[in-house]
Short mmCIF file of C-alpha atoms in Angstrom, two decimals:
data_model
loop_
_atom_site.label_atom_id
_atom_site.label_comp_id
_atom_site.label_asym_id
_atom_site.label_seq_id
_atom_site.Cartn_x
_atom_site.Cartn_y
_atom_site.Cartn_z
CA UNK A 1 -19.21 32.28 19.56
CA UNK A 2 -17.91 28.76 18.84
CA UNK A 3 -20.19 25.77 20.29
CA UNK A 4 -18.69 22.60 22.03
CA UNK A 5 -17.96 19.44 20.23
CA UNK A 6 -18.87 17.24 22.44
CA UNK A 7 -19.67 13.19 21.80
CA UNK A 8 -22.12 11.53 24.25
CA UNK A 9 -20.97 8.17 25.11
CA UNK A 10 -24.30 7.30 24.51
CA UNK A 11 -25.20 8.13 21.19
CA UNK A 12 -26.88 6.29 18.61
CA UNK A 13 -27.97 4.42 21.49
CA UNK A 14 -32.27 4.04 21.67
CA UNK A 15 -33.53 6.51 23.39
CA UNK A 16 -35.69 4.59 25.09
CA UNK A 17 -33.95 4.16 28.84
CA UNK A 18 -34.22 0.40 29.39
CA UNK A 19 -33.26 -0.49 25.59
CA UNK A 20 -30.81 1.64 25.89
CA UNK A 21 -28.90 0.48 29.05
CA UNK A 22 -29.41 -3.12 27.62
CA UNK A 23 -27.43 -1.36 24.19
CA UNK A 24 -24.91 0.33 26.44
CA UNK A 25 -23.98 -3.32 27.69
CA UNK A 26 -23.56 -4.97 24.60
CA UNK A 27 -21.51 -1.95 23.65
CA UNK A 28 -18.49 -2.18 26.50
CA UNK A 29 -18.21 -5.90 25.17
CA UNK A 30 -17.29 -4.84 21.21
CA UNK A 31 -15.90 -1.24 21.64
CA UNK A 32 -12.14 -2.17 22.71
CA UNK A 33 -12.14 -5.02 20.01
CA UNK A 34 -9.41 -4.77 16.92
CA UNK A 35 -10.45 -3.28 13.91
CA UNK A 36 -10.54 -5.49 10.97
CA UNK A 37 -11.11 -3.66 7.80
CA UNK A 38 -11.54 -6.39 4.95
CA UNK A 39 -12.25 -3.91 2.12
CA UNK A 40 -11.35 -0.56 1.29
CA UNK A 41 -9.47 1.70 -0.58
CA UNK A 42 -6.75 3.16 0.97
CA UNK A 43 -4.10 4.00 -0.18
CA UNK A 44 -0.79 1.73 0.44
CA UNK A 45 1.85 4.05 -0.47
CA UNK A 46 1.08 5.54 3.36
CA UNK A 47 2.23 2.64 4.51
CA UNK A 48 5.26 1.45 2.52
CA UNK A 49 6.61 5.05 3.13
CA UNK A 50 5.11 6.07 6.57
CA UNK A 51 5.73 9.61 4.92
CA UNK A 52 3.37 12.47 7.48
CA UNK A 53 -0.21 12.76 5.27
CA UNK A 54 -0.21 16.46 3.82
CA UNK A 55 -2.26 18.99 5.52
CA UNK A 56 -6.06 18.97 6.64
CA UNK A 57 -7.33 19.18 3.16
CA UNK A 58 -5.46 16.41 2.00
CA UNK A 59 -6.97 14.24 4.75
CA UNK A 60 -10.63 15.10 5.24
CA UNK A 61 -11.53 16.69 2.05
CA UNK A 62 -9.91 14.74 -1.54
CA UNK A 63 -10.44 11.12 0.09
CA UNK A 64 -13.90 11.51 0.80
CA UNK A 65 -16.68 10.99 -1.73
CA UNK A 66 -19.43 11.87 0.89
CA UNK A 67 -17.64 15.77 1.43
CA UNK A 68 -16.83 16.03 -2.51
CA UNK A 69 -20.73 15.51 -3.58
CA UNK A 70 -22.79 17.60 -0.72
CA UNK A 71 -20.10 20.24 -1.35
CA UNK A 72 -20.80 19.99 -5.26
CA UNK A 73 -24.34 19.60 -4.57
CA UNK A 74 -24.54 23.30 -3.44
CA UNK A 75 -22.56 25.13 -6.13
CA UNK A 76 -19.10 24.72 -5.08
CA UNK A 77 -16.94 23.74 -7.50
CA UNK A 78 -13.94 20.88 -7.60
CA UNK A 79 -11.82 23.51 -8.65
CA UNK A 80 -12.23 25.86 -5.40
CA UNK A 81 -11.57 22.21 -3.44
CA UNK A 82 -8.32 22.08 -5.29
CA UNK A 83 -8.88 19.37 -7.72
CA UNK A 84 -7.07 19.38 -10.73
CA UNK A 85 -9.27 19.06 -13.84
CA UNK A 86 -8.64 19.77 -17.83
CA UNK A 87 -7.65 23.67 -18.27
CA UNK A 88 -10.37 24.67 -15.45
CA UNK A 89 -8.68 27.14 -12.74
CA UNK A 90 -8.19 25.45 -9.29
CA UNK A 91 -6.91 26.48 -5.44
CA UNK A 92 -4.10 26.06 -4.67
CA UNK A 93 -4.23 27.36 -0.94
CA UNK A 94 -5.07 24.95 1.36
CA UNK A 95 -6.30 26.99 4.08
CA UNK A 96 -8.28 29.34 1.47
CA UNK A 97 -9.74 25.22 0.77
CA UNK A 98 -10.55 24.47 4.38
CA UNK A 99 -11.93 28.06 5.28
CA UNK A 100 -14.42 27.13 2.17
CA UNK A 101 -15.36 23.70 3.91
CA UNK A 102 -15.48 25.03 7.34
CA UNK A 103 -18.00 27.61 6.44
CA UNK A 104 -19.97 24.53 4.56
CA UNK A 105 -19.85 22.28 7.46
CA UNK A 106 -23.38 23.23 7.87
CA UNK A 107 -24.38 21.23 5.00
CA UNK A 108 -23.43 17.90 6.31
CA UNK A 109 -25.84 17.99 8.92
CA UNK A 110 -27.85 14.70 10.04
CA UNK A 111 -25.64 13.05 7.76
CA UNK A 112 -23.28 10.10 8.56
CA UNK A 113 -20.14 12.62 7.51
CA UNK A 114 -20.92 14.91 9.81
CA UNK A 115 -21.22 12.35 12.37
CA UNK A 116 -17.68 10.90 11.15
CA UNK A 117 -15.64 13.74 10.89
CA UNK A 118 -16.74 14.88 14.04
CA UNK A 119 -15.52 11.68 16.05
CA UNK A 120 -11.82 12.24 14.08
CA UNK A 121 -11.44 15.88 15.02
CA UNK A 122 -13.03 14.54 18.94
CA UNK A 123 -10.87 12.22 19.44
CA UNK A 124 -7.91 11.99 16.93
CA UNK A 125 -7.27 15.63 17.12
CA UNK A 126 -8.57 16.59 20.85
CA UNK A 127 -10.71 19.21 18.86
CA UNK A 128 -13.44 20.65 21.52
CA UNK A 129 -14.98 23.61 19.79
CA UNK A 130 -17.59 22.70 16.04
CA UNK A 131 -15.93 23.38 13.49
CA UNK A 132 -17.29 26.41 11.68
CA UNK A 133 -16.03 29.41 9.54
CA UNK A 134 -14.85 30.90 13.12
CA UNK A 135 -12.81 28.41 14.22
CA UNK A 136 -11.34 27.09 10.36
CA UNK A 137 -8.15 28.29 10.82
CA UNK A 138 -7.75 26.73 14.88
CA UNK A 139 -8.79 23.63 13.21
CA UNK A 140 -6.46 24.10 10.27
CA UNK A 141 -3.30 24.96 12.75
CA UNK A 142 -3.86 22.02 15.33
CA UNK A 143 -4.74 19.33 12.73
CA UNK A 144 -1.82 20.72 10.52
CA UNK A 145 0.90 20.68 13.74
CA UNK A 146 -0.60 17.25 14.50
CA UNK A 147 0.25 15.82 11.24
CA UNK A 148 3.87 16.78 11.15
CA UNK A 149 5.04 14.37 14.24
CA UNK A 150 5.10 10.82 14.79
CA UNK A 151 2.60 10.15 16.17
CA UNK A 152 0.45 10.96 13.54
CA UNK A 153 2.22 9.11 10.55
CA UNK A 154 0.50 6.33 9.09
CA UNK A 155 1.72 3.37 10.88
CA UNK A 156 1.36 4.94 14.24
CA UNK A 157 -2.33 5.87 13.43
CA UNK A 158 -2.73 2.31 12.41
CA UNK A 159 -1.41 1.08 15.67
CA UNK A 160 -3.16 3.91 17.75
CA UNK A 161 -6.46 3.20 15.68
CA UNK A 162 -6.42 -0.45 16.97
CA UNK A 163 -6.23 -1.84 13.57
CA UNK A 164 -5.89 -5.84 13.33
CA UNK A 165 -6.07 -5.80 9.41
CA UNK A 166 -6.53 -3.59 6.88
CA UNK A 167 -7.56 -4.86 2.96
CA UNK A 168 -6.67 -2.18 0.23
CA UNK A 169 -7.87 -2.56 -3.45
CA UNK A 170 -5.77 -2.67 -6.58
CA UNK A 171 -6.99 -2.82 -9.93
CA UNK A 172 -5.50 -6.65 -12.16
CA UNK A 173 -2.23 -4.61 -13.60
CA UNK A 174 -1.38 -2.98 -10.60
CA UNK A 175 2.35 -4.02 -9.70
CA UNK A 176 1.92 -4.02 -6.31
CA UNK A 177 4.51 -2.39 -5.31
CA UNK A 178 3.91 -1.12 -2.04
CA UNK A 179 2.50 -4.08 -0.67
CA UNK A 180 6.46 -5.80 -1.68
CA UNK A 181 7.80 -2.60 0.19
CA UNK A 182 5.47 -2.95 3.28
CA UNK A 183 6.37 -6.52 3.01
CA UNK A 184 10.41 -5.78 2.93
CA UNK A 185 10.29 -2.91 5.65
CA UNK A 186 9.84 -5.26 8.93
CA UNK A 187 7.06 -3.21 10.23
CA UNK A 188 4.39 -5.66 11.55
CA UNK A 189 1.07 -3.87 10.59
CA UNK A 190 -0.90 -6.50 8.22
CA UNK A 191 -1.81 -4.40 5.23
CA UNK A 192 -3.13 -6.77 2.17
CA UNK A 193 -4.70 -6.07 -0.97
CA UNK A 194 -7.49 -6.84 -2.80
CA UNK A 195 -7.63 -8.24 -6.37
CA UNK A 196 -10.06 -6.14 -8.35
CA UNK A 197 -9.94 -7.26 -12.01
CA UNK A 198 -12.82 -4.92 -13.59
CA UNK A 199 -10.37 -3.29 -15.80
CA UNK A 200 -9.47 -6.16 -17.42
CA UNK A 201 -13.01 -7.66 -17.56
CA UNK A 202 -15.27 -4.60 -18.12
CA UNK A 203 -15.50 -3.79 -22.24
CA UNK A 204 -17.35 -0.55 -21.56
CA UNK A 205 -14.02 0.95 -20.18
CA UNK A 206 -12.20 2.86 -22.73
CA UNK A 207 -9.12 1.14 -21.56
CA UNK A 208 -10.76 -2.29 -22.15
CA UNK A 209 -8.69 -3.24 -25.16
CA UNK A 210 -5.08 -1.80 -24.17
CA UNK A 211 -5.16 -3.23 -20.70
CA UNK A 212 -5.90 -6.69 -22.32
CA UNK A 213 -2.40 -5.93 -24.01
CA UNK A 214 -1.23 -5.20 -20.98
CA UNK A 215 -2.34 -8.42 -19.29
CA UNK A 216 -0.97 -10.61 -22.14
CA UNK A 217 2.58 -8.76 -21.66
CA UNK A 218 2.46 -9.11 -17.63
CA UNK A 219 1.75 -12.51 -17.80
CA UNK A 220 3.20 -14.22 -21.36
CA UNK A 221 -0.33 -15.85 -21.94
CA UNK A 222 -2.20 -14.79 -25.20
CA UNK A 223 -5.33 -13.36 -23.77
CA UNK A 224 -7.14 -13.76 -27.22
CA UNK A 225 -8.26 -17.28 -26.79
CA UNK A 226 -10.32 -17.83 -24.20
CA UNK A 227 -8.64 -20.17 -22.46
CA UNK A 228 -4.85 -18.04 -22.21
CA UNK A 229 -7.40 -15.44 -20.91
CA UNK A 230 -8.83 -17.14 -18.13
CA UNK A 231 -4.91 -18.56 -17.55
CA UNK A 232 -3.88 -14.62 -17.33
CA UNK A 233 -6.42 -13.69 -14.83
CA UNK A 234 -5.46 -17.32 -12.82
CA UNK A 235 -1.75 -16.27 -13.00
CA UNK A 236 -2.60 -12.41 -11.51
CA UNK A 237 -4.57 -13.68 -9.01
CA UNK A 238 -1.60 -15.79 -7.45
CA UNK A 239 0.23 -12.54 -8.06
CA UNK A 240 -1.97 -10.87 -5.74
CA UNK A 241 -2.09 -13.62 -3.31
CA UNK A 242 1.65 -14.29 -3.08
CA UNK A 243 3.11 -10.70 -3.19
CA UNK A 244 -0.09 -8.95 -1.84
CA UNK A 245 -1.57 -11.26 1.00
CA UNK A 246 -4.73 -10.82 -0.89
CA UNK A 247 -7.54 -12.93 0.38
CA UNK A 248 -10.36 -11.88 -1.51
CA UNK A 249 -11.60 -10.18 -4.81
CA UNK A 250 -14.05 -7.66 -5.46
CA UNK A 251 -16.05 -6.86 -8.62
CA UNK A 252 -17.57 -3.48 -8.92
CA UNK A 253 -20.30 -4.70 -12.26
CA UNK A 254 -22.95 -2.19 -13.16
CA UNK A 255 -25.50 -5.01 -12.32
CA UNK A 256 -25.51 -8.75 -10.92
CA UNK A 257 -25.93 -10.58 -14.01
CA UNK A 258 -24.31 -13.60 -14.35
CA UNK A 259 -23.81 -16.46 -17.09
CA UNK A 260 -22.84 -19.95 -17.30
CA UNK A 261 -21.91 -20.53 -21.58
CA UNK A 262 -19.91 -22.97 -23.25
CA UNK A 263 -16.31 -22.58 -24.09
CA UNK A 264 -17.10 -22.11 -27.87
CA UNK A 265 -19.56 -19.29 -26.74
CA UNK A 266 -17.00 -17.70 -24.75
CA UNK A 267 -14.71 -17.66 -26.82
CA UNK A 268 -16.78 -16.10 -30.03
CA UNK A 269 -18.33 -13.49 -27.07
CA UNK A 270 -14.00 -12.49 -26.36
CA UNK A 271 -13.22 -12.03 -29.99
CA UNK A 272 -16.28 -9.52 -30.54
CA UNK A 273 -15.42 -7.42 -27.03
CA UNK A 274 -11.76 -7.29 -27.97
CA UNK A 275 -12.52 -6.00 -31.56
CA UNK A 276 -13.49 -2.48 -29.56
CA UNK A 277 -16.44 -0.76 -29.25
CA UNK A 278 -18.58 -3.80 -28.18
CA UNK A 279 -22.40 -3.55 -27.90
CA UNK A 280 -23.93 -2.91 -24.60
CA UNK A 281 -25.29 -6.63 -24.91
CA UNK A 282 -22.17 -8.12 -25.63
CA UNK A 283 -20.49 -6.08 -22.51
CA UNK A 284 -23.20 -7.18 -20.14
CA UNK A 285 -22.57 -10.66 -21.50
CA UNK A 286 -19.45 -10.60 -20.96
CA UNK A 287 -19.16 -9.17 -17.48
CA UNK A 288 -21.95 -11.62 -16.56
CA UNK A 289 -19.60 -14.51 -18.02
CA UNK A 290 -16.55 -13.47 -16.15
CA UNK A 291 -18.37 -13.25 -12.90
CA UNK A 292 -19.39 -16.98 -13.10
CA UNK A 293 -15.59 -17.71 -13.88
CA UNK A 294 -14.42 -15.60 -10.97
CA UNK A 295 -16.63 -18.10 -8.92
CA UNK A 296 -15.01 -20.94 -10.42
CA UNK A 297 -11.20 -19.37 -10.01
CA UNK A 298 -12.60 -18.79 -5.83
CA UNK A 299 -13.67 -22.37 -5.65
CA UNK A 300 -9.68 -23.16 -6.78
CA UNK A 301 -8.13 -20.52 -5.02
CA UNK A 302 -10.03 -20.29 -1.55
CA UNK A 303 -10.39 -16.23 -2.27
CA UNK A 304 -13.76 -14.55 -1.16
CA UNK A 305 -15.65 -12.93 -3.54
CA UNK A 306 -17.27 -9.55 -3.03
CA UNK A 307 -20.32 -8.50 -6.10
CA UNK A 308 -20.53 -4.61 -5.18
CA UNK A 309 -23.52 -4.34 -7.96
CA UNK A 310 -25.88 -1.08 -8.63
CA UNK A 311 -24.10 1.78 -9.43
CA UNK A 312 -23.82 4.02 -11.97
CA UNK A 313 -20.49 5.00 -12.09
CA UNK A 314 -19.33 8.89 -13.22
CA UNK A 315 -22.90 9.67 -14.02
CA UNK A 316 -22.46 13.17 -14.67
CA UNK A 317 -20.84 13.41 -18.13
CA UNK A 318 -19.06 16.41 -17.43
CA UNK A 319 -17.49 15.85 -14.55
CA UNK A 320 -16.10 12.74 -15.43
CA UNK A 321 -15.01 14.35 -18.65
CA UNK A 322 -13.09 17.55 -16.80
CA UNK A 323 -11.98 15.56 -13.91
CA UNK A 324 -11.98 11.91 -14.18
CA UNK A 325 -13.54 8.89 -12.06
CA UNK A 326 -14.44 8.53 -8.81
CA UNK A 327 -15.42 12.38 -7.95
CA UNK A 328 -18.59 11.88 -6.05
CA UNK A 329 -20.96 11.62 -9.05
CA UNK A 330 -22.15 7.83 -9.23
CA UNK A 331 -25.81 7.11 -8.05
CA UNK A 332 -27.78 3.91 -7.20
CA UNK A 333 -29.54 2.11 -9.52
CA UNK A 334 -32.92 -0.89 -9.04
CA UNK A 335 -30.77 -3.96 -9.00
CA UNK A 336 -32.00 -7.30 -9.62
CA UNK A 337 -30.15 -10.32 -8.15
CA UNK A 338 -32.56 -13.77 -8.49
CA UNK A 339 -33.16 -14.22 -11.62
CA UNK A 340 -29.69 -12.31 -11.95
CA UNK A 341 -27.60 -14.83 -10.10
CA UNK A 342 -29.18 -18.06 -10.73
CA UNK A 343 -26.38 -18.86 -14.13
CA UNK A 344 -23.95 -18.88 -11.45
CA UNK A 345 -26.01 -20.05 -8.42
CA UNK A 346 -27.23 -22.93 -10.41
CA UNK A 347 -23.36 -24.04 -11.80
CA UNK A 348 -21.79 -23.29 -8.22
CA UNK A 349 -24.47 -22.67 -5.48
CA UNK A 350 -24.40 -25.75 -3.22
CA UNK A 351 -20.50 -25.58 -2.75
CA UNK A 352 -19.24 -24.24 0.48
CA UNK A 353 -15.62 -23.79 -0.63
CA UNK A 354 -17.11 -20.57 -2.28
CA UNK A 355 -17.74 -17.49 -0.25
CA UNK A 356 -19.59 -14.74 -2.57
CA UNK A 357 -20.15 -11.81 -0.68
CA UNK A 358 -23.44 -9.67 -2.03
CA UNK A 359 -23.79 -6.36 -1.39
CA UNK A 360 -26.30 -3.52 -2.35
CA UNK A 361 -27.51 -0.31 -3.20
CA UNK A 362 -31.19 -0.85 -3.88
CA UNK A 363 -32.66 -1.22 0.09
CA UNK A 364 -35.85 -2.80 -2.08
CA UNK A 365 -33.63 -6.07 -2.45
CA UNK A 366 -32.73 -6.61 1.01
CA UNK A 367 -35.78 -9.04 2.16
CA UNK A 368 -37.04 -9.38 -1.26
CA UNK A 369 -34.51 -10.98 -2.93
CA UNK A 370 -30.66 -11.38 -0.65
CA UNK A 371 -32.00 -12.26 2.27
CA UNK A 372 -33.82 -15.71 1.08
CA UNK A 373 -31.16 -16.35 -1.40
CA UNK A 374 -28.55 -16.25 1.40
CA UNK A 375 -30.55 -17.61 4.10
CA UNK A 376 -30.59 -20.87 1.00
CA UNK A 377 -27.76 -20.72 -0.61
CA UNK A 378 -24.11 -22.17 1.38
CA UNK A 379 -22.35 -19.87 -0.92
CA UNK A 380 -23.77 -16.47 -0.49
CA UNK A 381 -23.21 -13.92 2.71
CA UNK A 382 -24.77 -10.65 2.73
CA UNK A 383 -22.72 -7.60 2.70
CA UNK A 384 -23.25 -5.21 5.16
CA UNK A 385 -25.05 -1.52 4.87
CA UNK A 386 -22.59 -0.29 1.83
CA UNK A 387 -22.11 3.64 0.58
CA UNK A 388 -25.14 5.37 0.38
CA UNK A 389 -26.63 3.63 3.65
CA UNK A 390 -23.24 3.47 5.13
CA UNK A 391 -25.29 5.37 7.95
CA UNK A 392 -27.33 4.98 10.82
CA UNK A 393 -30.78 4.09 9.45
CA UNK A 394 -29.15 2.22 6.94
CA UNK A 395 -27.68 -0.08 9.06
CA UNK A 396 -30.44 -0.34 10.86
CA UNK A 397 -32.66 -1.03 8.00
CA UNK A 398 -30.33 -3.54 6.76
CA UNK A 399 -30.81 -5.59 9.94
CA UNK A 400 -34.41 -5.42 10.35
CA UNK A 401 -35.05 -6.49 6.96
CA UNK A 402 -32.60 -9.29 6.57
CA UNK A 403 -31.99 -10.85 10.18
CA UNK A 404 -35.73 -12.57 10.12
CA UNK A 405 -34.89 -14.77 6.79
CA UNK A 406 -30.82 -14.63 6.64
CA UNK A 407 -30.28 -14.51 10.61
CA UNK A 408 -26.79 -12.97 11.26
CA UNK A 409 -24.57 -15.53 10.44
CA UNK A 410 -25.14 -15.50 6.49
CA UNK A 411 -24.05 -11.45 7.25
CA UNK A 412 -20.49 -10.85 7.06
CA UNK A 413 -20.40 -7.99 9.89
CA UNK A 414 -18.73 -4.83 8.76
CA UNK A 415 -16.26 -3.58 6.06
CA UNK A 416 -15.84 0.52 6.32
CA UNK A 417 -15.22 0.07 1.97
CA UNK A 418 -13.36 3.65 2.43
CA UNK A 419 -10.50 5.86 0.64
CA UNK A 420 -10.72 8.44 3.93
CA UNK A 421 -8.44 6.15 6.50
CA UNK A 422 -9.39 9.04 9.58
CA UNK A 423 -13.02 8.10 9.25
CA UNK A 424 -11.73 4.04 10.01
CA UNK A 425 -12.26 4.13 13.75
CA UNK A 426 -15.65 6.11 13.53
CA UNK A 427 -16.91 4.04 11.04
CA UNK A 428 -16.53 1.26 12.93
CA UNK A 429 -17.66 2.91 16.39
CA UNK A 430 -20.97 3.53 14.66
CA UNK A 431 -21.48 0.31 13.23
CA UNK A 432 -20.70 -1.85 16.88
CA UNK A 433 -23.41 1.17 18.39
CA UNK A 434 -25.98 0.56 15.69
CA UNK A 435 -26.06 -3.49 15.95
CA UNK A 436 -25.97 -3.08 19.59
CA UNK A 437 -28.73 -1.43 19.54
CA UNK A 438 -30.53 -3.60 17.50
CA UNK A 439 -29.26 -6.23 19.64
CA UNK A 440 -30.93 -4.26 22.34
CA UNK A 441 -34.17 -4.03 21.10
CA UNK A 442 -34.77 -8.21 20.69
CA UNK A 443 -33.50 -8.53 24.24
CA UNK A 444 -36.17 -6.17 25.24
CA UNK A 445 -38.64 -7.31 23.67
CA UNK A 446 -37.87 -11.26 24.59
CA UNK A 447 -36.76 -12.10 20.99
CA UNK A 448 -33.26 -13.10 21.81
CA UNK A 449 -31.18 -13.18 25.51
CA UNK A 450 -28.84 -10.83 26.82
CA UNK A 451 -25.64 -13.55 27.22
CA UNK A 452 -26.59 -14.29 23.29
CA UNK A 453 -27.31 -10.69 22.40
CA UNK A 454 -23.35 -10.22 23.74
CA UNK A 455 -22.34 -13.16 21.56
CA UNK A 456 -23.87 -12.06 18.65
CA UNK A 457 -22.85 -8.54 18.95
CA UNK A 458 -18.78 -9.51 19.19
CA UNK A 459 -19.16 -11.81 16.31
CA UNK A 460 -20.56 -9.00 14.06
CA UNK A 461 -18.07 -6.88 14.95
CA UNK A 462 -15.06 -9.35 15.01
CA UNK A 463 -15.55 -12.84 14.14
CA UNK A 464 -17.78 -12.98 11.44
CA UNK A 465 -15.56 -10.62 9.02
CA UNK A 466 -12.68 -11.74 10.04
CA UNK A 467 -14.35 -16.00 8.85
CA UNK A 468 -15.67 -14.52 5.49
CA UNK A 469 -12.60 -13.12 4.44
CA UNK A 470 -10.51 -15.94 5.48
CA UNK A 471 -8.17 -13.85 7.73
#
């Protein structure tokens, strides 16, 4: 027999009683507030053509990272999930997909998914029984029917979702052409993009050297000397500003590192990447380089900079080879940010017409090394709880190891970095509980009072991101 979904207005909240009224009270002041979403990834086709999404699968299941690697982690293949990959055989019935997930559900457990796709099928979907192999095809048939009417269509989500903003990500080449069709369609929802130039500035991609190509042809500069290079990147970054809206960048490196070398260096360093095949040394070098010129390009431009640092990207071999990036398999890394930054800290550290935005994946770094730096620094914010500890103790941990050096306003609040654009408003929800409750415990324990607690909690969840990101 099915069991109630059911979500207690009270949860995530302390369960001690008195913390958690005083969390409960700092709550009603941030839940009804916009959304701004200053960094993700979804997709802004759904926009420009306010086309219905799909089906079920289509929404909850290929978007999502999080449901792709548990899933994979217990023996079920991409295949069965119906993903696409070299000759391998794959589903192509969507509700033989969802039965599979449904009777999986299981497996997400005390995780943040679960606690996500829960709140969508709650309240998106007025869902009221747990979704489970029992009930797979009820939830199948209501979220399917759902999805076919207007209310449901991308721009009336985005309205119904209380969306203010919403920053997508496109890679340097990308044409943009949704955000000019968003643009030229009237409709008033602010969708911008987000200038991510790692395939243009990464040698280890196998695409390094024809995407320079590219870049020369886009923009008429000659990308072999160093300085039409830098003039390319200038020229796509207006691009992105002027047709996109974009107000910030965002630089996905396998580590911090930064540099600060002369011209002649640089250019010596761009001849040996663009020969192909460079050494690991020489990509590191170079990456570290073109961080400290990103800096430099911010400084002119007035774009925020985001350094999402630590991951290694596709790290099973196979799967990237069979099915390509971005299928669940990257993993955290130690990251180093110091001795890391200081080339670029030392060049542009002390200016406050830079905004660079660190985030991590290595919890170890939090009041070791980001908090002082940004609680020195005028340039550096912290970036909230990101991926992996996209969750409740993560956020939690984040504050309690950070606030005490960097205070919250060298934080930048929250960004919901996501491809799965149901999981938006419970992303969010969670986040506004979690630093209320935090909140919640200084106020009880005399560190901080209630009429600041309430200030501090609407500026986390409204003011701050919406300052670092310029919007």
């Amino acid at each position: 027999m099915a069991q109630t979904l059911v979500l207690d207005p009270d949860r995530f909240f302390p369960h001690d009683r008195a913390v958690r009224s005083v969390a409960r009270t700092l709550f009603e002041q941030v839940e009804q507030l916009p959304i701004v979403s200053p960094h993700g990834h979804v997709d802004p086709a759904w926009f420009a053509h306010d086309a219905p999404f799909e089906d079920a699968v289509s929404v909850f299941l290929w978007p999502d990272h999080y449901v792709l690697r548990m899933l994979y982690s217990q023996g079920v293949g991409l295949g069965e999930l119906g993903i696409a990959g070299d000759d391998s055989p794959v589903e192509r019935d969507r509700r033989a997909i969802w039965r599979l997930f449904a009777a999986n559900y299981r497996l997400f457990r005390g995780t943040p998914s679960r606690l996500w796709l829960d709140h969508a099928f709650a309240t998106v979907f007025g869902l009221d029984r747990r979704l489970d192999a029992d009930t797979a095809d009820h939830y199948f048939d209501v979220i399917n029917q759902a999805l076919a009417t207007a209310p449901f269509r991308p721009r009336a989500l985005f309205d119904r979702f209380g969306i203010e903003v919403i920053a997508t990500t496109e890679g340097a080449l990308d044409s943009l052409e949704h955000h000019r069709a968003i643009k030229a369609s009237g409709w008033n929802g602010r969708v911008i993009t987000t200038f991510r130039p790692d395939d243009v500035v990464d040698p280890s991609r196998e695409d390094f050297v024809a995407n320079l190509a590219e870049l020369e042809t886009l923009t008429g500069e000659q990308v072999d000397r160093w300085d039409g290079y830098l003039a390319a990147l200038a020229q796509r970054r207006e691009y992105f500003r002027t047709v996109g809206g974009a107000t910030a960048t965002d630089h996905g490196h396998p580590t911090a590192q930064t540099a600060d070398l002369t011209p002649a260096q640089c250019q010596a360093l761009l001849g040996r990447v663009r020969a192909g095949t460079p050494s690991a040394a020489d990509a590191e070098l170079f990456r570290a380089q073109m961080l400290t010129e990103m800096a430099k390009m911010s400084c002119a431009d007035g774009m925020t900079m985001q350094l999402h640092p630590g991951s290694w990207r596709n790290h099973n071999q196979r799967l990237f080879e069979q099915y390509g990036r971005d299928r669940g398999a990257d993993i955290p890394t130690q990251t180093g940010y110091v001795a890391q930054l200081k080339p670029l800290l030392d060049r542009l550290g002390d200016r406050s017409d830079l905004t660079l935005i660190a985030f991590t994946l290595d919890e170890s770094a939090y009041a070791r090394e980001l908090a002082p730096l940004a609680g020195h620094y005028p340039c550096l914010r912290l970036g909230p709880a990101w991926w992996f500890h996209d969750s409740p103790e993560g956020m939690l941990r984040f504050r309690r190891q950070t606030t005490e050096t960097a205070g919250f306003y060298n934080t930048v609040g929250f960004n919901d970095d996501t491809r799965a654009f149901f999981s938006i408003p419970a992303r969010h929800d969670l986040a506004r509980r979690m630093d209320c409750s935090f909140l919640a415990e200084l106020v009880a324990t005399q560190r901080l009072a209630i009429d600041e607690a309430a200030e501090v909690a609407v500026d986390l969840a409204y003011n701050l991101p919406k300052a670092a990101y310029r919007l």
